[in-house]
Amino acid sequence: MVQNQSPSQRPKGRAVPEPKGRAVPEPEGRAVPEGKTPATARGTYAVGDERRLRILDAAVEHFAQWGFHASSLARIAKDVGITQGGLLHHFRSKEDLLVSVLRRSEEHDAEKYFAVEAHSATEFFAALVELAEYNSRRPGRTKMFNVLLAEAGDPGHPAHAFFVKRYAELVELTSDAIHQAVETGELKPGTDGVALAQEFAAVMDGIQLQWALDPQGVDMGARLRTYLDRLLRSITSSGAGLPAEPA
């Protein structure tokens, strides 16, 4: 095995050439632009990343208020304090921006609530209640979701494929949790995981829509908790529902 040698251990009389013309890689895999030190390059990247996040946040508010078709890249850019050309430096088109907004939201939720596999159907459903409660605390994102979901029924909408894939994954995730709970004996034999997963998706989005119409009159988390508690009591072998909420 070849070991690293200190300068004093290298053969004398032979100059060790330094590599030329190579960009010094950043820790995250980015090449440092010519003429910049790693420190200044990191600062440039940080500014770019911060601006990209501000664009995504502004886009959420615009898509929530006007939907995709009526939203304007120029207005989004103005809210961020940049030109439309500056926005297009980060996102190639309005379609690209839309998909990036949706993916960022979905990845955040998955990491926050489903990064660790639930040990039971009860635990899985409890996480869904937490997600609903969280959605009620971010009205911009939730209203955007409702608006875009309605628009995406058109197969030509840029978010159509995203929502089709999202529902398929949601049904698969939920039905897998139910099937595993049947195998462990937590849920009654013969429980139809796919049918219940499809029902749950419809109920959750329906409650979310009701909340968007009347945020003060609809408690999204409480309504979903009531539904899932009633559902669990009907399918658990013990007849137990969700755990009581912490006092």
C-alpha positions as a LaTeX table, in Angstrom:
\begin{tabular}{lrrr}
\hline
Residue & $x$ (\AA) & $y$ (\AA) & $z$ (\AA) \\
\hline
Met1 & 0.00 & 0.00 & 0.00 \\
Val2 & 1.37 & 3.43 & $-0.97$ \\
Gln3 & 1.51 & 5.83 & 1.96 \\
Asn4 & 1.59 & 9.64 & 1.87 \\
Gln5 & 5.10 & 11.02 & 2.31 \\
Ser6 & 6.12 & 14.20 & 4.05 \\
Pro7 & 8.29 & 16.69 & 2.10 \\
Ser8 & 11.39 & 15.49 & 4.01 \\
Gln9 & 10.73 & 11.89 & 2.95 \\
Arg10 & 10.45 & 12.63 & $-0.76$ \\
Pro11 & 13.46 & 11.77 & $-2.98$ \\
Lys12 & 15.90 & 14.69 & $-3.08$ \\
Gly13 & 16.97 & 16.41 & $-6.25$ \\
Arg14 & 13.62 & 15.97 & $-7.93$ \\
Ala15 & 11.09 & 18.78 & $-7.90$ \\
Val16 & 7.59 & 17.69 & $-7.22$ \\
Pro17 & 5.39 & 19.52 & $-9.73$ \\
Glu18 & 2.13 & 20.96 & $-8.52$ \\
Pro19 & $-0.96$ & 20.14 & $-10.59$ \\
Lys20 & $-1.82$ & 23.00 & $-12.93$ \\
Gly21 & $-5.08$ & 24.12 & $-14.41$ \\
Arg22 & $-7.32$ & 22.26 & $-11.98$ \\
Ala23 & $-10.20$ & 23.92 & $-10.20$ \\
Val24 & $-10.22$ & 23.32 & $-6.49$ \\
Pro25 & $-13.42$ & 21.42 & $-5.69$ \\
Glu26 & $-15.80$ & 22.71 & $-3.07$ \\
Pro27 & $-16.88$ & 20.25 & $-0.34$ \\
Glu28 & $-20.34$ & 20.02 & $-1.93$ \\
Gly29 & $-18.96$ & 19.11 & $-5.33$ \\
Arg30 & $-18.99$ & 22.61 & $-6.86$ \\
Ala31 & $-15.95$ & 23.88 & $-8.74$ \\
Val32 & $-14.60$ & 27.22 & $-7.57$ \\
Pro33 & $-14.97$ & 29.79 & $-10.38$ \\
Glu34 & $-11.71$ & 31.06 & $-11.86$ \\
Gly35 & $-10.36$ & 34.09 & $-10.03$ \\
Lys36 & $-12.20$ & 33.34 & $-6.80$ \\
Thr37 & $-11.00$ & 31.81 & $-3.57$ \\
Pro38 & $-13.00$ & 28.98 & $-1.97$ \\
Ala39 & $-14.24$ & 31.41 & 0.72 \\
Thr40 & $-15.59$ & 33.98 & $-1.75$ \\
Ala41 & $-17.09$ & 31.22 & $-3.88$ \\
Arg42 & $-18.92$ & 29.83 & $-0.86$ \\
Gly43 & $-20.31$ & 33.29 & $-0.22$ \\
Thr44 & $-21.53$ & 33.53 & $-3.82$ \\
Tyr45 & $-23.20$ & 30.12 & $-3.62$ \\
Ala46 & $-24.84$ & 31.03 & $-0.29$ \\
Val47 & $-26.32$ & 34.19 & $-1.81$ \\
Gly48 & $-27.59$ & 32.18 & $-4.77$ \\
Asp49 & $-29.14$ & 29.52 & $-2.55$ \\
Glu50 & $-30.80$ & 32.16 & $-0.35$ \\
Arg51 & $-32.22$ & 33.91 & $-3.41$ \\
Arg52 & $-33.50$ & 30.63 & $-4.81$ \\
Leu53 & $-35.38$ & 29.95 & $-1.56$ \\
Arg54 & $-36.89$ & 33.45 & $-1.62$ \\
Ile55 & $-38.11$ & 32.85 & $-5.17$ \\
Leu56 & $-39.73$ & 29.56 & $-4.12$ \\
Asp57 & $-41.42$ & 31.22 & $-1.12$ \\
Ala58 & $-42.76$ & 34.06 & $-3.27$ \\
Ala59 & $-43.99$ & 31.59 & $-5.90$ \\
Val60 & $-46.02$ & 29.73 & $-3.26$ \\
Glu61 & $-47.95$ & 32.92 & $-2.45$ \\
His62 & $-48.54$ & 33.76 & $-6.11$ \\
Phe63 & $-49.65$ & 30.26 & $-7.12$ \\
Ala64 & $-51.96$ & 30.20 & $-4.07$ \\
Gln65 & $-53.60$ & 33.50 & $-5.02$ \\
Trp66 & $-53.74$ & 33.28 & $-8.82$ \\
Gly67 & $-53.07$ & 29.67 & $-9.74$ \\
Phe68 & $-50.47$ & 28.67 & $-12.29$ \\
His69 & $-51.82$ & 30.21 & $-15.49$ \\
Ala70 & $-52.56$ & 33.67 & $-14.05$ \\
Ser71 & $-49.30$ & 33.91 & $-12.10$ \\
Ser72 & $-46.55$ & 36.01 & $-13.65$ \\
Leu73 & $-42.82$ & 35.45 & $-13.43$ \\
Ala74 & $-42.33$ & 39.21 & $-13.64$ \\
Arg75 & $-44.53$ & 39.78 & $-10.55$ \\
Ile76 & $-42.81$ & 36.97 & $-8.64$ \\
Ala77 & $-39.40$ & 38.41 & $-9.51$ \\
Lys78 & $-40.53$ & 41.90 & $-8.43$ \\
Asp79 & $-41.62$ & 40.57 & $-5.04$ \\
Val80 & $-38.18$ & 39.01 & $-4.58$ \\
Gly81 & $-36.44$ & 42.22 & $-5.66$ \\
Ile82 & $-34.82$ & 40.85 & $-8.81$ \\
Thr83 & $-35.45$ & 41.02 & $-12.54$ \\
Gln84 & $-37.30$ & 38.34 & $-14.48$ \\
Gly85 & $-33.97$ & 37.49 & $-16.11$ \\
Gly86 & $-32.48$ & 36.99 & $-12.66$ \\
Leu87 & $-35.31$ & 34.62 & $-11.78$ \\
Leu88 & $-34.78$ & 32.65 & $-15.00$ \\
His89 & $-31.15$ & 32.22 & $-13.98$ \\
His90 & $-32.41$ & 29.93 & $-11.20$ \\
Phe91 & $-35.48$ & 28.41 & $-12.92$ \\
Arg92 & $-35.67$ & 27.83 & $-16.66$ \\
Ser93 & $-39.40$ & 28.56 & $-16.96$ \\
Lys94 & $-42.61$ & 29.03 & $-15.00$ \\
Glu95 & $-43.24$ & 25.29 & $-15.39$ \\
Asp96 & $-39.82$ & 24.53 & $-13.89$ \\
Leu97 & $-40.55$ & 26.90 & $-10.99$ \\
Leu98 & $-43.94$ & 25.26 & $-10.35$ \\
Val99 & $-42.53$ & 21.73 & $-10.23$ \\
Ser100 & $-39.66$ & 22.89 & $-8.00$ \\
Val101 & $-42.14$ & 24.45 & $-5.54$ \\
Leu102 & $-44.20$ & 21.26 & $-5.37$ \\
Arg103 & $-41.19$ & 18.96 & $-5.02$ \\
Arg104 & $-39.64$ & 21.08 & $-2.31$ \\
Ser105 & $-42.86$ & 20.98 & $-0.30$ \\
Glu106 & $-43.32$ & 17.24 & $-0.76$ \\
Glu107 & $-39.70$ & 16.40 & 0.12 \\
His108 & $-39.88$ & 18.59 & 3.23 \\
Asp109 & $-43.03$ & 16.84 & 4.44 \\
Ala110 & $-41.64$ & 13.38 & 3.76 \\
Glu111 & $-38.44$ & 14.14 & 5.67 \\
Lys112 & $-40.29$ & 15.76 & 8.58 \\
Tyr113 & $-42.98$ & 13.12 & 9.13 \\
Phe114 & $-42.09$ & 9.91 & 7.28 \\
Ala115 & $-38.29$ & 9.68 & 7.31 \\
Val116 & $-38.55$ & 6.99 & 10.00 \\
Glu117 & $-40.83$ & 4.06 & 9.24 \\
Ala118 & $-43.83$ & 3.83 & 11.58 \\
His119 & $-43.97$ & 0.73 & 13.78 \\
Ser120 & $-47.76$ & 0.43 & 13.60 \\
Ala121 & $-50.81$ & 1.69 & 11.75 \\
Thr122 & $-51.71$ & 3.73 & 14.83 \\
Glu123 & $-48.33$ & 5.45 & 14.77 \\
Phe124 & $-48.62$ & 6.06 & 11.02 \\
Phe125 & $-52.08$ & 7.65 & 11.34 \\
Ala126 & $-50.89$ & 9.80 & 14.25 \\
Ala127 & $-48.16$ & 11.19 & 11.97 \\
Leu128 & $-50.83$ & 12.06 & 9.38 \\
Val129 & $-52.74$ & 14.04 & 12.01 \\
Glu130 & $-49.53$ & 15.93 & 12.84 \\
Leu131 & $-49.09$ & 16.71 & 9.14 \\
Ala132 & $-52.65$ & 18.08 & 8.91 \\
Glu133 & $-52.04$ & 20.27 & 11.96 \\
Tyr134 & $-48.82$ & 21.52 & 10.39 \\
Asn135 & $-50.63$ & 22.31 & 7.12 \\
Ser136 & $-53.06$ & 24.53 & 9.01 \\
Arg137 & $-50.10$ & 26.60 & 10.20 \\
Arg138 & $-48.84$ & 27.29 & 6.65 \\
Pro139 & $-51.87$ & 28.68 & 4.82 \\
Gly140 & $-49.95$ & 29.82 & 1.74 \\
Arg141 & $-48.69$ & 26.37 & 0.88 \\
Thr142 & $-52.01$ & 24.69 & 1.68 \\
Lys143 & $-54.09$ & 27.10 & $-0.40$ \\
Met144 & $-51.58$ & 26.77 & $-3.25$ \\
Phe145 & $-51.96$ & 22.99 & $-3.10$ \\
Asn146 & $-55.76$ & 23.24 & $-3.37$ \\
Val147 & $-55.63$ & 25.66 & $-6.30$ \\
Leu148 & $-53.06$ & 23.68 & $-8.26$ \\
Leu149 & $-54.78$ & 20.37 & $-7.55$ \\
Ala150 & $-57.99$ & 21.72 & $-9.10$ \\
Glu151 & $-56.11$ & 23.02 & $-12.14$ \\
Ala152 & $-54.09$ & 19.82 & $-12.55$ \\
Gly153 & $-57.16$ & 17.82 & $-13.46$ \\
Asp154 & $-56.34$ & 19.00 & $-16.98$ \\
Pro155 & $-53.85$ & 16.48 & $-18.45$ \\
Gly156 & $-52.08$ & 19.35 & $-20.17$ \\
His157 & $-51.34$ & 21.16 & $-16.91$ \\
Pro158 & $-47.61$ & 21.14 & $-15.97$ \\
Ala159 & $-48.44$ & 19.77 & $-12.50$ \\
His160 & $-50.71$ & 16.96 & $-13.76$ \\
Ala161 & $-47.97$ & 14.31 & $-13.76$ \\
Phe162 & $-46.78$ & 15.43 & $-10.33$ \\
Phe163 & $-50.20$ & 14.99 & $-8.72$ \\
Val164 & $-50.86$ & 11.67 & $-10.45$ \\
Lys165 & $-47.54$ & 10.38 & $-9.11$ \\
Arg166 & $-48.18$ & 11.91 & $-5.68$ \\
Tyr167 & $-51.52$ & 10.15 & $-5.25$ \\
Ala168 & $-50.10$ & 6.83 & $-6.38$ \\
Glu169 & $-47.27$ & 7.15 & $-3.84$ \\
Leu170 & $-49.63$ & 8.25 & $-1.05$ \\
Val171 & $-51.94$ & 5.28 & $-1.65$ \\
Glu172 & $-48.95$ & 2.92 & $-1.76$ \\
Leu173 & $-47.43$ & 4.35 & 1.44 \\
Thr174 & $-50.72$ & 4.16 & 3.34 \\
Ser175 & $-51.75$ & 0.73 & 2.06 \\
Asp176 & $-48.31$ & $-0.70$ & 2.90 \\
Ala177 & $-48.67$ & 0.55 & 6.49 \\
Ile178 & $-52.14$ & $-1.05$ & 6.70 \\
His179 & $-51.04$ & $-4.38$ & 5.20 \\
Gln180 & $-48.10$ & $-4.60$ & 7.61 \\
Ala181 & $-50.45$ & $-3.92$ & 10.52 \\
Val182 & $-52.72$ & $-6.74$ & 9.32 \\
Glu183 & $-49.75$ & $-9.11$ & 9.23 \\
Thr184 & $-48.71$ & $-8.19$ & 12.77 \\
Gly185 & $-52.26$ & $-8.67$ & 14.04 \\
Glu186 & $-52.81$ & $-5.02$ & 14.93 \\
Leu187 & $-55.58$ & $-4.77$ & 12.33 \\
Lys188 & $-58.32$ & $-7.27$ & 11.55 \\
Pro189 & $-57.69$ & $-9.90$ & 8.86 \\
Gly190 & $-59.17$ & $-9.01$ & 5.49 \\
Thr191 & $-58.77$ & $-5.24$ & 5.95 \\
Asp192 & $-58.53$ & $-3.76$ & 2.45 \\
Gly193 & $-55.46$ & $-1.55$ & 2.58 \\
Val194 & $-55.77$ & $-0.06$ & $-0.91$ \\
Ala195 & $-59.45$ & 0.86 & $-0.52$ \\
Leu196 & $-58.83$ & 2.47 & 2.87 \\
Ala197 & $-55.78$ & 4.34 & 1.52 \\
Gln198 & $-57.84$ & 5.78 & $-1.34$ \\
Glu199 & $-60.60$ & 6.73 & 1.09 \\
Phe200 & $-58.13$ & 8.41 & 3.40 \\
Ala201 & $-56.61$ & 10.49 & 0.55 \\
Ala202 & $-60.08$ & 11.73 & $-0.41$ \\
Val203 & $-61.02$ & 12.58 & 3.19 \\
Met204 & $-57.75$ & 14.38 & 3.94 \\
Asp205 & $-57.94$ & 16.55 & 0.82 \\
Gly206 & $-61.64$ & 17.20 & 1.40 \\
Ile207 & $-61.02$ & 18.45 & 4.94 \\
Gln208 & $-58.16$ & 20.55 & 3.64 \\
Leu209 & $-60.46$ & 22.16 & 1.06 \\
Gln210 & $-63.09$ & 22.89 & 3.72 \\
Trp211 & $-60.39$ & 24.50 & 5.86 \\
Ala212 & $-59.25$ & 26.69 & 2.93 \\
Leu213 & $-62.83$ & 27.98 & 2.57 \\
Asp214 & $-63.31$ & 28.58 & 6.30 \\
Pro215 & $-60.02$ & 28.53 & 8.25 \\
Gln216 & $-61.63$ & 29.89 & 11.40 \\
Gly217 & $-64.52$ & 27.44 & 11.40 \\
Val218 & $-62.69$ & 24.25 & 10.44 \\
Asp219 & $-60.03$ & 22.67 & 12.63 \\
Met220 & $-58.18$ & 20.56 & 10.07 \\
Gly221 & $-56.16$ & 18.52 & 12.54 \\
Ala222 & $-59.10$ & 17.85 & 14.88 \\
Arg223 & $-61.39$ & 16.73 & 12.07 \\
Leu224 & $-58.81$ & 14.38 & 10.62 \\
Arg225 & $-58.09$ & 13.01 & 14.10 \\
Thr226 & $-61.80$ & 12.29 & 14.63 \\
Tyr227 & $-62.05$ & 10.47 & 11.31 \\
Leu228 & $-58.89$ & 8.39 & 11.79 \\
Asp229 & $-59.79$ & 7.54 & 15.39 \\
Arg230 & $-63.19$ & 6.27 & 14.24 \\
Leu231 & $-61.57$ & 4.36 & 11.37 \\
Leu232 & $-59.00$ & 2.69 & 13.64 \\
Arg233 & $-61.64$ & 1.61 & 16.17 \\
Ser234 & $-63.45$ & $-0.19$ & 13.35 \\
Ile235 & $-60.43$ & $-2.08$ & 12.00 \\
Thr236 & $-58.06$ & $-2.70$ & 14.95 \\
Ser237 & $-58.21$ & $-6.16$ & 16.48 \\
Ser238 & $-58.48$ & $-4.63$ & 19.94 \\
Gly239 & $-60.96$ & $-1.91$ & 18.99 \\
Ala240 & $-58.50$ & 0.77 & 20.06 \\
Gly241 & $-58.29$ & 4.14 & 18.32 \\
Leu242 & $-55.68$ & 6.88 & 18.30 \\
Pro243 & $-53.84$ & 7.65 & 21.54 \\
Ala244 & $-55.29$ & 10.48 & 23.58 \\
Glu245 & $-53.84$ & 13.90 & 22.84 \\
Pro246 & $-51.25$ & 15.15 & 25.37 \\
Ala247 & $-52.80$ & 17.34 & 28.04 \\
\hline
\end{tabular}
